[in-house]
PDB file of C-alpha atoms in Angstrom:
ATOM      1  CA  UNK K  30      -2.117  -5.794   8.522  1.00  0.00           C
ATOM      2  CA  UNK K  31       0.914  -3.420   7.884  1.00  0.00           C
ATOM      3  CA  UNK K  32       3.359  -4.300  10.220  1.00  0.00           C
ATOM      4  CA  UNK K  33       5.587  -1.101  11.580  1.00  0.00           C
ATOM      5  CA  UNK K  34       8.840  -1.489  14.089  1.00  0.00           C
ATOM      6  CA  UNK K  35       9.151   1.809  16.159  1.00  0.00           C
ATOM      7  CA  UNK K  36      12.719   2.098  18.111  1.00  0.00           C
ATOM      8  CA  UNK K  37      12.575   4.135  21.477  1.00  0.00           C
ATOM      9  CA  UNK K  38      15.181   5.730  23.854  1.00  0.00           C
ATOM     10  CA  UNK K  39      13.501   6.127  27.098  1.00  0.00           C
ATOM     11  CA  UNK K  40      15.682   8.014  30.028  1.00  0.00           C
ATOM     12  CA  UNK K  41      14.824   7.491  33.735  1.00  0.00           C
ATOM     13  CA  UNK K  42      15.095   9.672  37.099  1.00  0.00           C
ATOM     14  CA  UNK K  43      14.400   9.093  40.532  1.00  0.00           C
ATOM     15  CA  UNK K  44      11.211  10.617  42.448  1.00  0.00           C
ATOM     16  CA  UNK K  45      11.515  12.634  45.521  1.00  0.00           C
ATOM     17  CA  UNK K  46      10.489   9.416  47.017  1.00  0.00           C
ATOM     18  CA  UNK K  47      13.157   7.728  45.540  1.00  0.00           C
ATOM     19  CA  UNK K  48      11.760   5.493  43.153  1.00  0.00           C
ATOM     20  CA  UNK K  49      12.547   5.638  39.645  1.00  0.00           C
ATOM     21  CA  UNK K  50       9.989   6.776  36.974  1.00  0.00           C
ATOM     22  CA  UNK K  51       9.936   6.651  33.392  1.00  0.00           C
ATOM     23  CA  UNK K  52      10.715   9.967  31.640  1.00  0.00           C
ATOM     24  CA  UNK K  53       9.420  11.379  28.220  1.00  0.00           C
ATOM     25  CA  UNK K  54      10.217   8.559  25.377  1.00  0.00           C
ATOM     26  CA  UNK K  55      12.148   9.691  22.827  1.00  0.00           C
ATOM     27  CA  UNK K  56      11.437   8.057  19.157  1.00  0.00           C
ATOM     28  CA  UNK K  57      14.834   7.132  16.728  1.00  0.00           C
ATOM     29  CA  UNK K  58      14.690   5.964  13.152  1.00  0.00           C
ATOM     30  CA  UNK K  59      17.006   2.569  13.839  1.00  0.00           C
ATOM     31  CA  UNK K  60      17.645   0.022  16.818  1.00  0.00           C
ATOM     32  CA  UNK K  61      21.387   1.724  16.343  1.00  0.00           C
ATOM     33  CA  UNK K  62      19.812   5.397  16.934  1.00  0.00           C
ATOM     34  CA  UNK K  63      17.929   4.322  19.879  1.00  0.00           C
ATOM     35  CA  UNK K  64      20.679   2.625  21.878  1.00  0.00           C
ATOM     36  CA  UNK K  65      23.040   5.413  21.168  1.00  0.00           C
ATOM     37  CA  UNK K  66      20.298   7.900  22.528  1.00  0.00           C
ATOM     38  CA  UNK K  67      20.196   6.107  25.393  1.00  0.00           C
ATOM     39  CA  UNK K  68      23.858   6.114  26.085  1.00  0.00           C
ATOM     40  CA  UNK K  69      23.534   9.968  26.054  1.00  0.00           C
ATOM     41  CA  UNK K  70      20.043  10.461  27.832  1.00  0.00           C
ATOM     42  CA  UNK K  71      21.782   7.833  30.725  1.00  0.00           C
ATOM     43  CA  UNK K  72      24.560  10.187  30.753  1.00  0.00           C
ATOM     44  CA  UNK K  73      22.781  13.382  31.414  1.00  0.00           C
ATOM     45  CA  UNK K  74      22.776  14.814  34.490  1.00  0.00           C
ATOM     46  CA  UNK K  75      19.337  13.935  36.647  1.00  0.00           C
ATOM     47  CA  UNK K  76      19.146  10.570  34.784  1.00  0.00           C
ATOM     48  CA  UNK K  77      19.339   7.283  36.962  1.00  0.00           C
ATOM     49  CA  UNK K  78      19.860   5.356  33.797  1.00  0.00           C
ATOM     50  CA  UNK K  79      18.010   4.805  30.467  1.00  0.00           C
ATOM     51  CA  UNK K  80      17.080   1.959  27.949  1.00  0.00           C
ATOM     52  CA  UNK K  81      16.394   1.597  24.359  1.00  0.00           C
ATOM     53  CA  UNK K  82      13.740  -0.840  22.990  1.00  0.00           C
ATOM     54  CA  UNK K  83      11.774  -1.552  20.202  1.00  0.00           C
ATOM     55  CA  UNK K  84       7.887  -2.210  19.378  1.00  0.00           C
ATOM     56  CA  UNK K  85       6.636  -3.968  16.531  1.00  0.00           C
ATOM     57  CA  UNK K  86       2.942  -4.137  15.693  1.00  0.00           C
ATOM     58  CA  UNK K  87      -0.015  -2.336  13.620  1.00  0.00           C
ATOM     59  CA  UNK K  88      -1.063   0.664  14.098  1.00  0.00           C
ATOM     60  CA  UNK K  89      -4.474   1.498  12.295  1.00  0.00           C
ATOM     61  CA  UNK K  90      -5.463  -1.468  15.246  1.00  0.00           C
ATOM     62  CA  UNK K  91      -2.746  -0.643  17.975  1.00  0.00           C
ATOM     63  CA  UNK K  92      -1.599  -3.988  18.401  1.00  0.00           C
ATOM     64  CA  UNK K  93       1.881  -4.326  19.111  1.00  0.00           C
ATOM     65  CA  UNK K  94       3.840  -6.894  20.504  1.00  0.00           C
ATOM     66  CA  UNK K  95       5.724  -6.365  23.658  1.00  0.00           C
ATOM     67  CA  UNK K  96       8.368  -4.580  24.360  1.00  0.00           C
ATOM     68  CA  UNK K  97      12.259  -5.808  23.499  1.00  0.00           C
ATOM     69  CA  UNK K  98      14.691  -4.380  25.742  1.00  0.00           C
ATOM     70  CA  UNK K  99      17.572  -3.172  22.849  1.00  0.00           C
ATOM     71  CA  UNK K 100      20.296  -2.476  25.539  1.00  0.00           C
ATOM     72  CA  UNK K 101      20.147  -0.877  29.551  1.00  0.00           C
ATOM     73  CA  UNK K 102      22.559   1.661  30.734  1.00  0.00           C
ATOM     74  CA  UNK K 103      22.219   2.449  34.727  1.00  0.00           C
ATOM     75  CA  UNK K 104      19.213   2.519  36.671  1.00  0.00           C
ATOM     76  CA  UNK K 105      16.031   1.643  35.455  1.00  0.00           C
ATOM     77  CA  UNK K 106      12.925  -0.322  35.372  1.00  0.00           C
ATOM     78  CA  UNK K 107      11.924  -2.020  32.951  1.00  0.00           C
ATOM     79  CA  UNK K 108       8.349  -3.686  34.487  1.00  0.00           C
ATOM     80  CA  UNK K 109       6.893   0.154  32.896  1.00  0.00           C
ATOM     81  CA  UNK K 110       7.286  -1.396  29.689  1.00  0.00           C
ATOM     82  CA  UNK K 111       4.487  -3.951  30.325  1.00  0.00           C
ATOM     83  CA  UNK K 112       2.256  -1.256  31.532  1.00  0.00           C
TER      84      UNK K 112
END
């Protein structure tokens, strides 16, 4: 089983309805990257907030452990990581 870490920046915005959804995910190379891209993507204009988190599994199977939440900036929510 080869065992890969991915680290994600994921930014958020609010529906017309008003609830937040998740937007595109954005993949870094380090648990560093990510958090800093979600500093910036939470800092954008239109963006509630954004997190960074990181996924660890395999692949070739698509098992992957859940989700840990790397750092939070603003608005978001974080049960669409269970999803």
């Amino acid at each position: 089983m080869a065992m890969v870490t991915y680290y994600v920046a994921l930014a958020f915005t609010r529906s017309d309805d008003g609830d937040i959804v998740a937007c595109e995910p954005k993949e870094a190379q380090s648990a560093d990257q990510a958090m800093r891209m979600a500093g910036a993507l939470a800092a954008t204009e239109g963006h509630c907030g954004a997190l960074a988190f990181s996924r660890t599994g395999d692949p070739s199977v698509g098992d992957f452990d859940d989700a840990k939440i790397l750092k939070v900036f603003g608005e978001v929510d974080e049960g669409l990581l269970a999803r």
